[in-house]
Amino acid sequence: MAGVTLRGVRKSFGRIEVIHGVDLDVADGEFVAFVGPSGCGKSTLLRLIAGLEEPSGGDLSIGGQRVNDRPPAARGIAMVFQSYALYPHMTAYDNMAFGLTLSRTDKRTIAERVRAAARLLQIEDLLDRKPRDLSGGQRQRVAIGRAIVREPQVFLFDEPLSNLDAGLRVQMRLEIAKLKADLRATMIYVTHDQVEAMTLADRIVVLNAGRVEQAGTPLELYHRPRNRFVAGFIGSPAMNFLDVVSEGRADGSVRVWLPGGVPLDVAVGGAAPPAGAPLTLGVRPEHVGLADGGAGLVATILAVERLGGETHCHAALEDGQRLLVRLDGDRPVAAGERLRLNLRGETAHLFGPDGRRL
Amino acid sequence: MGLKRMIGRVAFALLVLGIVAWAVFPFAWAIVTSLKAGSALFTVEAWPSQPSLANYTAIFKEQPFGRNILNSLLAASSVVALSLGLAVLAAYALGRVRFRGRGLLLFVVLGVSMFPQVAVLSGLFELVRWLGLYNRIGSLVLSYLIFTLPFTVWVLTTFMRELPKELEEAAMVDGAGPFVIVTRVFLPLMGPALAATGLLAFIAAWNEFLFALTFTLTDDARTVPVAIALMSGASQYELPWGQIMAASVVVTVPLIGLVLLFQRRIVSGLTAGAVKG
């Protein structure tokens, strides 16, 4: 087992640079998820680690050894592709055994390893079948089995669940979590689904436009996003952002005025912005409460989405700014009604004009 | 409306009938003629009154036709094997490897196939003499590659390009080099394309006349088309029509057999990549 280290890794396609110097340490046995919007470079970064793309600059090491010039097979990695990429003309067994056959491992070892992986993934009955006779979930298992059989130091997953339907995706997500516990291998997992990232990963790396926006544990990203991008990307439904005006600093917090003349004190870490500076207030839909009395932020409900367990209210403040409020499933609210909302300073975030969290 | 549809159907059936007749008649006539003997050749009839296989036995007894067939088989299968082998390797390079001048190279390959055979004939003749291949099957294998390679390379390149990239990458992660990728991952998936292009190459080589006429001298090096064209009768004033027709039938039947055998694969090979799935 081994960790993965990236130092100033860059990648250009022609004149366009898509990865702008990424530094990253993945510890031995850690499960790291790369998330970000499409085109952010998360798959490219994974392919750089796999050796399927050559870095234009920087150093890449796996298990303490520089692997820039090594072919994929000599890096101690195994990759699970989004499209499974099973060899269509081979049985599940042969698919899993192919890599070992090429490295001239003796037949008995191959059989042992394939059977062991098949047992782990519960596909022992399917080993004689061709990929076309397997369902999506079964193919995915075979693809994961092919990776396990190689006994890699690092597993790379490229959006492995995105081709499965919703129910199966949840099931496979649990299985990957189990696999992570069983194998204790280093895993890097690319996904655009933040639920997968939040539930599976020890650490999440949020990428945007070829840069690392923030790397941290799922809850760190949720509670202390470094900037507005991460704040908006992590969490579902997404965080609300409101334009507010700062009144200045007092006792480690900043007082801002919300629309309708409601004050709010938000704790900040760094230097406080001058009074009158335009700031962005971020507050998650689940942290917007209903005010008890007559005080609070006044909002008009525009639309109500009932999901059963919870209710999403799209509301507009007095000055027209939109806000999403998450309420209980059975709360009797309807479009056109007025709500009195209560925001709390400790669950709100303030972002400066450059998008950084204060 | 029923009447209109009826007329449409009848017209369509007639059209199909016409096309079939147009395509089949020459071959049917060749069969009929090959079964006639002597002066019966010059009577017009749908089926010979006294069919005989004399012409068929004659081509193998009076002419070295068995040998000619063997030559043709040898030349055509060597051409198929060589051009498929070379084309698969070329297709990997042209279809999957990015390099400067790839498009230009593909067009050069295509351009080669546009030269009229006569234009390269004299140059090729010198080459064949220099290589010591004159009057040998080798000269035909060499020269046939000129027209089989361009289309085998093009068809296989197109086909290879359609194969998913992840498959190649998965094989790379599994430790396969380019040769293993081509032979053990791509080749098994290219069955339809190989069958289609292989058969077309076989037919082209089997039917070729000009090179075969130029590069061979004696009967025992001749291929079928040349042998048929140069078939002579008992005297120089007699053209053995019956034997010529018998020979034509003998060499056409295996081709038809091959096409029927592979027809599903040919269709799927030629349309491969046109529609995903």
XYZ file of C-alpha atoms in Angstrom:
635
model
C 0.000 0.000 0.000
C 1.186 3.476 -0.698
C 0.276 7.112 -0.718
C 0.140 9.377 -3.725
C 1.876 12.735 -3.892
C 1.383 15.426 -6.515
C 3.732 18.409 -6.658
C 2.957 21.266 -9.023
C 1.342 18.925 -11.535
C 0.284 20.683 -14.731
C -1.348 19.452 -17.883
C -1.853 21.244 -21.168
C -3.662 20.030 -24.247
C -2.023 21.998 -27.013
C -1.918 25.576 -25.774
C -4.751 25.184 -23.325
C -3.697 24.422 -19.794
C -6.378 22.420 -18.004
C -4.556 21.578 -14.753
C -2.793 24.571 -13.214
C -0.250 23.211 -10.781
C -1.921 20.868 -8.331
C -0.287 19.963 -5.008
C -1.887 17.085 -3.200
C -0.988 14.404 -0.686
C -3.073 11.274 -0.458
C -2.085 9.258 2.587
C -1.595 5.510 2.560
C -4.965 3.784 2.878
C -6.923 6.988 2.475
C -10.087 7.271 0.383
C -10.010 10.575 -1.465
C -12.797 11.807 -3.721
C -12.270 14.357 -6.482
C -15.389 16.388 -7.067
C -16.162 19.403 -9.192
C -18.355 20.544 -12.051
C -17.846 18.952 -15.460
C -14.727 20.205 -17.169
C -13.002 21.031 -13.884
C -10.181 18.601 -14.633
C -11.006 15.919 -12.083
C -10.925 13.082 -14.617
C -7.768 14.472 -16.207
C -6.101 14.544 -12.810
C -7.050 10.913 -12.237
C -5.756 9.960 -15.678
C -2.487 11.725 -14.898
C -2.126 9.607 -11.774
C -3.020 6.491 -13.784
C -0.434 7.335 -16.420
C -2.963 7.556 -19.232
C -2.008 11.214 -19.693
C 1.480 12.602 -19.470
C 1.912 15.614 -17.166
C 3.229 18.778 -18.809
C 5.003 19.691 -15.605
C 5.417 18.756 -11.967
C 6.145 15.535 -10.137
C 3.960 12.604 -9.374
C 4.941 9.897 -6.938
C 3.252 6.758 -5.732
C 4.585 5.009 -2.655
C 7.443 7.498 -2.437
C 8.724 6.764 -5.931
C 8.560 9.184 -8.812
C 6.373 7.598 -11.485
C 6.238 10.346 -14.131
C 8.012 8.189 -16.684
C 6.445 4.852 -15.841
C 3.719 3.268 -17.950
C 0.348 2.666 -16.220
C 1.057 -1.013 -15.620
C 4.264 -0.261 -13.702
C 2.715 2.270 -11.306
C 1.006 -0.183 -8.989
C -2.404 1.219 -9.823
C -5.667 -0.274 -11.044
C -8.432 1.712 -12.607
C -12.184 1.235 -12.824
C -13.637 3.055 -15.801
C -16.965 4.807 -16.086
C -17.960 2.637 -19.056
C -16.539 -0.468 -17.296
C -14.340 -1.085 -20.390
C -14.648 -4.857 -20.078
C -13.160 -6.855 -22.926
C -16.354 -7.886 -24.776
C -14.964 -11.122 -26.200
C -13.710 -12.496 -22.894
C -15.633 -14.123 -20.063
C -15.805 -12.381 -16.703
C -13.070 -14.719 -15.499
C -10.776 -13.903 -18.415
C -11.474 -10.208 -18.014
C -10.304 -10.362 -14.437
C -7.359 -12.613 -15.238
C -6.092 -10.707 -18.287
C -3.581 -8.492 -16.483
C -2.105 -11.400 -14.553
C -1.931 -13.536 -17.697
C 0.077 -10.811 -19.381
C 2.520 -10.655 -16.486
C 2.907 -14.452 -16.754
C 1.638 -15.208 -13.281
C 1.190 -18.952 -12.882
C -2.274 -20.332 -13.501
C -2.972 -21.481 -9.979
C -2.236 -18.066 -8.472
C -4.436 -16.431 -11.087
C -7.302 -18.802 -10.335
C -6.938 -18.213 -6.594
C -6.912 -14.459 -6.905
C -9.814 -14.337 -9.340
C -11.920 -16.641 -7.148
C -11.088 -14.601 -4.063
C -12.092 -11.357 -5.772
C -15.235 -12.975 -7.164
C -16.182 -14.180 -3.691
C -15.668 -10.702 -2.267
C -17.889 -9.196 -4.961
C -20.392 -12.066 -4.983
C -20.004 -12.784 -8.678
C -18.727 -16.356 -8.377
C -21.654 -17.700 -10.446
C -21.050 -15.237 -13.254
C -17.424 -15.983 -14.066
C -18.233 -17.949 -17.227
C -20.414 -15.231 -18.711
C -19.482 -12.692 -21.326
C -20.030 -8.997 -20.497
C -23.034 -8.806 -22.854
C -24.836 -11.375 -20.692
C -24.311 -9.331 -17.533
C -26.427 -6.518 -16.111
C -24.956 -3.069 -15.484
C -24.341 -3.741 -11.815
C -22.747 -7.104 -12.545
C -20.470 -5.562 -15.161
C -19.437 -2.956 -12.651
C -18.557 -5.716 -10.191
C -16.462 -7.507 -12.784
C -14.674 -4.241 -13.565
C -13.949 -3.729 -9.868
C -12.882 -7.372 -9.650
C -10.437 -6.835 -12.480
C -8.898 -4.036 -10.435
C -8.778 -6.056 -7.200
C -7.106 -9.040 -8.839
C -4.113 -6.906 -9.756
C -3.551 -6.202 -6.043
C -2.681 -2.584 -6.710
C -1.264 -0.098 -4.257
C -3.762 2.493 -5.389
C -7.281 2.063 -6.758
C -8.519 4.692 -9.174
C -12.244 5.019 -9.820
C -13.476 7.207 -12.664
C -17.151 7.931 -11.982
C -17.812 4.214 -11.553
C -21.465 4.488 -10.616
C -22.713 7.124 -13.005
C -23.932 4.584 -15.574
C -26.135 2.772 -13.063
C -29.734 3.592 -12.239
C -30.477 5.336 -8.963
C -31.394 2.306 -6.841
C -28.421 0.271 -7.950
C -26.156 3.252 -7.417
C -27.053 3.415 -3.728
C -26.458 -0.306 -3.379
C -23.092 -0.219 -5.149
C -22.115 2.807 -3.073
C -22.548 0.708 0.049
C -20.535 -2.079 -1.514
C -17.678 0.241 -2.360
C -17.744 1.449 1.250
C -17.495 -2.185 2.343
C -14.696 -2.784 -0.139
C -12.831 0.188 1.250
C -13.039 -1.360 4.729
C -12.047 -4.815 3.470
C -9.121 -3.847 1.264
C -7.669 -0.953 3.246
C -6.060 0.256 0.044
C -5.506 3.807 -1.072
C -8.410 4.835 -3.261
C -8.988 7.877 -5.432
C -12.527 8.299 -6.597
C -13.743 10.786 -9.189
C -17.403 11.698 -9.085
C -19.709 14.565 -9.840
C -22.176 13.232 -7.308
C -21.442 14.948 -4.011
C -23.502 12.425 -2.076
C -21.083 9.699 -3.180
C -18.166 11.884 -2.212
C -19.630 12.839 1.191
C -20.559 9.281 2.123
C -17.498 7.423 0.855
C -14.540 9.703 1.193
C -12.178 10.262 4.099
C -11.214 13.461 2.350
C -12.752 15.397 -0.516
C -10.804 17.464 -3.002
C -12.973 20.108 -4.660
C -11.646 21.082 -8.054
C -12.659 24.003 -10.204
C -11.179 25.031 -13.540
C -8.022 22.987 -13.018
C -7.276 24.198 -9.495
C -7.825 22.696 -6.075
C -10.357 24.914 -4.331
C -10.215 23.046 -1.061
C -9.254 19.660 0.291
C -10.600 18.397 3.572
C -12.875 15.951 5.341
C -16.503 15.984 4.194
C -17.685 17.785 7.334
C -14.862 20.309 7.154
C -15.993 21.250 3.677
C -19.577 21.397 4.832
C -19.012 23.480 7.938
C -15.974 25.536 6.974
C -15.871 26.014 3.205
C -12.867 28.091 2.250
C -14.648 30.067 -0.434
C -17.933 30.679 -2.089
C -17.369 28.025 -4.763
C -16.873 25.201 -2.271
C -19.755 26.491 -0.161
C -22.059 26.390 -3.159
C -20.814 23.055 -4.450
C -20.965 21.012 -1.251
C -24.382 20.498 0.263
C -27.700 19.655 -1.273
C -29.808 21.649 -1.857
C -27.140 24.269 -2.461
C -26.344 27.116 -0.080
C -28.256 30.394 -0.402
C -26.227 33.493 -1.146
C -27.524 36.948 -0.222
C -25.979 40.325 -0.934
C -25.502 42.182 2.329
C -23.697 45.298 3.562
C -21.145 45.212 6.361
C -21.489 47.540 9.284
C -18.042 46.833 10.640
C -16.348 44.582 13.101
C -17.168 43.967 16.742
C -15.704 41.272 19.028
C -14.561 38.798 16.366
C -17.754 39.053 14.406
C -19.111 41.252 11.680
C -22.542 42.804 11.798
C -24.314 42.838 8.483
C -27.704 44.228 7.517
C -30.128 41.874 5.871
C -32.843 43.110 3.511
C -35.671 44.648 5.493
C -33.271 46.095 8.049
C -32.617 42.967 10.091
C -29.123 42.839 11.666
C -27.062 39.650 11.920
C -23.742 39.078 13.674
C -21.562 36.547 11.892
C -18.344 35.235 13.445
C -15.313 35.716 11.194
C -11.718 34.542 11.508
C -9.574 36.885 9.448
C -9.386 40.601 8.946
C -12.745 42.345 8.965
C -13.883 44.306 5.936
C -14.444 48.029 6.316
C -17.909 49.284 7.100
C -20.064 49.679 4.005
C -18.253 46.954 2.065
C -20.524 44.736 -0.010
C -20.345 41.123 1.199
C -22.097 37.881 0.414
C -23.881 36.034 3.156
C -24.110 32.279 2.736
C -26.661 30.232 4.611
C -27.692 26.664 3.952
C -31.400 25.927 3.357
C -31.424 23.602 6.352
C -30.117 26.390 8.605
C -32.928 28.798 7.841
C -35.428 28.562 10.693
C -38.873 29.972 11.178
C -39.060 32.876 13.635
C -41.347 32.456 16.615
C -42.594 35.955 17.180
C -43.212 38.929 14.981
C -39.529 39.637 14.407
C -37.341 38.181 11.639
C -36.774 38.281 7.971
C -39.947 38.550 5.891
C -40.156 36.346 2.842
C -42.908 35.506 0.385
C -43.200 31.913 -0.756
C -42.934 31.556 -4.530
C -43.142 27.818 -4.852
C -43.314 24.779 -2.625
C -41.706 21.421 -3.434
C -42.854 18.579 -1.232
C -40.440 15.661 -1.073
C -42.309 13.785 1.631
C -39.635 13.854 4.291
C -38.909 17.511 3.774
C -40.373 20.535 2.057
C -38.424 23.007 -0.036
C -39.808 26.549 -0.120
C -38.528 28.893 -2.774
C -39.031 32.313 -1.293
C -38.293 35.936 -2.154
C -37.120 38.523 0.378
C -38.475 42.051 0.456
C -35.816 43.310 -1.933
C -36.423 40.460 -4.373
C -33.436 38.252 -3.444
C -34.234 34.547 -3.612
C -33.856 32.143 -0.745
C -34.461 28.418 -0.459
C -35.789 27.233 2.876
C -35.891 23.633 3.947
C -38.782 22.791 6.270
C -40.371 19.660 7.723
C -42.207 17.391 5.356
C -45.669 18.086 6.670
C -45.468 21.797 7.405
C -48.582 23.418 5.967
C -47.207 26.135 3.705
C -48.428 27.286 0.320
C -47.241 29.574 -2.432
C -48.116 33.214 -1.809
C -47.919 32.944 1.986
C -45.520 35.063 3.975
C -42.934 33.555 6.284
C -40.903 35.098 9.058
C -37.417 33.621 8.916
C -34.748 33.381 11.522
C -31.049 33.225 10.536
C -28.393 32.413 13.090
C -24.926 33.906 12.995
C -23.150 30.684 13.914
C -24.471 28.756 10.912
C -23.996 31.583 8.416
C -20.894 32.338 6.385
C -19.577 35.620 5.046
C -17.694 35.861 1.783
C -15.657 38.812 0.628
C -15.833 40.374 -2.841
C -13.126 37.908 -4.043
C -15.266 34.963 -2.960
C -13.044 34.004 -0.002
C -14.668 33.200 3.288
C -13.917 35.744 5.991
C -57.089 2.693 -52.287
C -56.817 -1.110 -52.251
C -56.424 -1.108 -56.004
C -53.732 1.537 -55.889
C -51.791 -0.436 -53.373
C -52.187 -3.571 -55.460
C -50.796 -1.840 -58.530
C -47.920 -0.512 -56.492
C -47.092 -3.969 -55.254
C -47.249 -5.508 -58.703
C -45.033 -2.754 -60.106
C -42.542 -3.259 -57.319
C -42.505 -7.012 -57.874
C -41.910 -6.470 -61.587
C -39.058 -4.115 -60.825
C -37.440 -6.635 -58.496
C -37.964 -9.346 -61.095
C -36.295 -7.166 -63.726
C -33.287 -6.502 -61.518
C -32.917 -10.168 -60.639
C -33.143 -11.153 -64.310
C -30.584 -8.499 -65.239
C -28.168 -9.791 -62.600
C -28.722 -13.505 -62.991
C -29.234 -13.914 -66.720
C -25.565 -13.771 -67.817
C -24.616 -16.344 -65.243
C -27.567 -18.572 -66.058
C -26.670 -18.343 -69.744
C -23.082 -19.328 -68.922
C -24.336 -22.401 -67.057
C -26.625 -23.376 -69.926
C -23.870 -22.917 -72.485
C -21.362 -24.867 -70.447
C -23.659 -27.874 -70.530
C -23.896 -27.900 -74.314
C -21.574 -29.744 -76.612
C -20.539 -29.231 -80.224
C -22.905 -27.398 -82.540
C -25.641 -27.303 -79.881
C -23.803 -24.196 -78.715
C -25.348 -22.219 -81.532
C -28.971 -23.080 -80.862
C -30.932 -20.820 -78.603
C -32.711 -22.748 -75.900
C -33.500 -22.245 -72.222
C -32.139 -25.624 -71.221
C -29.924 -27.872 -73.389
C -31.791 -30.824 -74.906
C -28.847 -33.101 -74.236
C -26.961 -31.686 -71.244
C -23.480 -33.068 -70.828
C -20.605 -32.438 -68.472
C -18.045 -32.974 -71.218
C -16.877 -29.362 -71.055
C -16.230 -29.663 -67.344
C -14.108 -32.765 -67.675
C -12.345 -31.241 -70.669
C -11.098 -28.161 -68.845
C -9.364 -30.328 -66.308
C -8.082 -32.859 -68.859
C -7.259 -30.838 -71.939
C -6.308 -27.664 -70.050
C -4.124 -27.257 -66.909
C -7.140 -25.729 -65.208
C -6.646 -27.474 -61.878
C -3.237 -25.931 -61.656
C -4.657 -22.523 -62.572
C -7.236 -22.726 -59.807
C -4.535 -23.677 -57.346
C -2.460 -20.672 -58.449
C -5.408 -18.342 -58.061
C -6.232 -19.763 -54.648
C -2.646 -19.425 -53.520
C -2.287 -15.875 -54.824
C -5.641 -14.704 -53.492
C -5.283 -16.229 -50.029
C -1.728 -14.921 -49.653
C -2.947 -11.490 -50.657
C -5.799 -11.669 -48.143
C -3.551 -12.846 -45.321
C -0.841 -10.300 -46.050
C -3.111 -7.337 -46.613
C -5.202 -8.055 -43.519
C -2.095 -8.502 -41.402
C -0.489 -5.315 -42.649
C -3.748 -3.384 -42.627
C -4.576 -4.285 -39.023
C -1.199 -2.998 -37.868
C -1.465 0.097 -40.061
C -5.020 0.681 -38.867
C -3.863 0.701 -35.244
C -1.274 3.333 -36.032
C -3.581 5.395 -38.228
C -6.668 4.985 -36.110
C -5.416 5.084 -32.538
C -2.039 6.812 -32.427
C -1.941 10.583 -32.742
C 0.967 11.776 -34.835
C 1.759 14.584 -37.205
C 0.775 13.954 -40.812
C -1.696 11.195 -40.028
C -4.421 12.661 -42.215
C -2.002 13.250 -45.066
C -0.782 9.674 -44.858
C -4.323 8.358 -45.031
C -4.953 10.390 -48.162
C -1.744 9.168 -49.747
C -2.909 5.625 -49.087
C -6.204 6.466 -50.729
C -4.409 8.213 -53.600
C -2.429 5.077 -54.395
C -5.626 3.234 -55.176
C -6.569 5.831 -57.770
C -3.673 5.144 -60.129
C -4.806 3.217 -63.178
C -3.184 -0.193 -63.233
C -1.653 0.474 -66.648
C 0.245 3.467 -65.270
C 2.218 1.371 -62.817
C 2.521 -1.676 -65.049
C 5.910 -1.022 -66.643
C 7.517 0.128 -63.420
C 6.158 -2.855 -61.586
C 7.426 -5.121 -64.334
C 10.968 -3.856 -63.748
C 10.550 -4.358 -60.022
C 9.245 -7.879 -60.480
C 12.166 -8.750 -62.758
C 14.647 -7.230 -60.336
C 13.184 -9.242 -57.464
C 13.365 -12.380 -59.585
C 9.630 -12.945 -59.260
C 8.773 -13.012 -62.957
C 6.489 -15.891 -63.865
C 5.979 -16.695 -60.198
C 2.958 -16.329 -57.947
C 4.982 -13.986 -55.745
C 4.847 -11.292 -58.414
C 1.051 -11.381 -58.290
C 0.909 -11.285 -54.490
C 3.191 -8.256 -54.514
C 1.287 -6.377 -57.186
C -2.182 -7.207 -55.835
C -1.284 -5.607 -52.518
C -1.255 -2.293 -54.409
C -4.993 -2.326 -54.799
C -6.055 -4.407 -51.787
C -4.098 -2.515 -49.144
C -5.664 0.929 -49.613
C -9.213 -0.197 -48.989
C -8.350 -2.744 -46.284
C -6.371 -0.051 -44.470
C -9.190 2.457 -44.831
C -11.992 0.173 -43.744
C -10.054 -1.231 -40.807
C -8.836 2.225 -39.748
C -12.403 3.485 -39.650
C -13.476 0.416 -37.733
C -10.582 0.613 -35.289
C -11.313 4.270 -34.611
C -14.806 3.343 -33.462
C -13.587 0.930 -30.815
C -13.896 2.549 -27.390
C -10.807 4.276 -26.081
C -11.394 2.974 -22.561
C -10.869 -0.558 -23.819
C -7.361 0.307 -24.932
C -6.693 2.188 -21.714
C -7.949 -0.697 -19.598
C -5.556 -2.972 -21.470
C -2.723 -0.504 -20.908
C -3.432 -0.478 -17.184
C -3.447 -4.289 -17.352
C 0.055 -4.114 -18.796
C -0.581 -4.669 -22.486
C 1.698 -3.091 -25.079
C 0.506 -1.989 -28.520
C 1.030 -5.406 -30.086
C -0.913 -7.216 -27.371
C -3.659 -4.592 -27.571
C -3.977 -5.137 -31.309
C -3.816 -8.903 -31.300
C -5.631 -9.828 -28.097
C -8.059 -6.995 -27.505
C -8.897 -5.380 -30.839
C -8.490 -8.244 -33.281
C -11.137 -10.469 -31.679
C -13.591 -7.565 -31.914
C -12.903 -6.948 -35.581
C -14.345 -10.175 -36.946
C -17.039 -8.550 -39.101
C -14.665 -5.953 -40.527
C -12.019 -8.572 -41.225
C -14.507 -10.879 -42.932
C -15.853 -8.090 -45.112
C -12.537 -6.602 -46.177
C -10.898 -10.010 -46.468
C -13.599 -11.241 -48.803
C -13.460 -8.106 -50.937
C -9.689 -8.431 -51.179
C -10.087 -12.089 -52.100
C -12.552 -11.297 -54.874
C -10.379 -8.489 -56.213
C -7.322 -10.740 -56.302
C -9.280 -13.661 -57.721
C -10.630 -11.591 -60.618
C -7.497 -9.603 -61.431
C -6.429 -9.906 -65.049
C -3.900 -7.316 -66.226
C -1.091 -7.970 -63.739
C -1.634 -11.695 -63.999
C -1.375 -11.511 -67.795
C 1.783 -9.395 -67.682
C 3.743 -11.080 -64.936
C 3.168 -14.699 -65.903
C 4.309 -16.459 -69.012
C 3.615 -20.148 -68.805
C 0.465 -22.155 -68.183
C 1.607 -23.482 -64.818
C 2.010 -19.983 -63.373
C -1.218 -18.573 -64.789
C -4.215 -17.688 -62.701
C -7.809 -18.436 -63.606
C -8.864 -15.222 -65.405
C -5.840 -15.307 -67.686
C -6.192 -19.024 -68.279
C -9.816 -18.574 -69.312
C -8.985 -15.702 -71.643
C -6.169 -17.592 -73.291
C -8.004 -20.879 -73.589
C -7.576 -22.201 -77.073
C -9.333 -24.953 -78.952
C -8.108 -27.692 -81.251
C -7.259 -25.196 -83.967
C -6.596 -21.491 -83.908
C -9.909 -20.915 -85.675
C -11.908 -22.516 -82.916
C -12.821 -20.766 -79.701
C -13.906 -23.404 -77.129
C -16.964 -21.512 -75.872
C -18.292 -24.485 -73.980
C -15.082 -24.934 -72.028
C -14.732 -21.211 -71.394
C -18.225 -21.133 -69.951
C -17.586 -24.248 -67.872
C -14.413 -22.689 -66.506
C -16.252 -19.448 -65.689
C -18.915 -21.337 -63.796
C -16.314 -23.341 -61.888
C -14.501 -20.212 -60.667
C -17.637 -18.204 -59.908
C -19.439 -20.757 -57.768
C -16.908 -20.717 -54.892
C -17.095 -16.925 -54.758
C -20.869 -16.981 -54.555
C -20.572 -19.603 -51.852
C -18.160 -17.442 -49.866
C -20.352 -14.375 -50.178
C -23.441 -16.283 -49.046
C -21.512 -17.763 -46.151
C -20.237 -14.409 -44.952
C -23.069 -12.199 -46.099
C -24.338 -11.245 -42.659
C -20.852 -10.436 -41.477
C -20.111 -8.438 -44.633
C -23.135 -6.251 -44.146
C -22.403 -5.673 -40.482
C -18.744 -5.046 -41.349
C -19.392 -2.511 -44.053
C -21.941 -0.594 -42.022
C -19.960 -0.837 -38.802
C -19.664 2.517 -37.137
C -22.514 3.950 -39.157
C -24.883 3.387 -36.286
C -23.886 2.996 -32.701
C -24.815 -0.305 -31.176
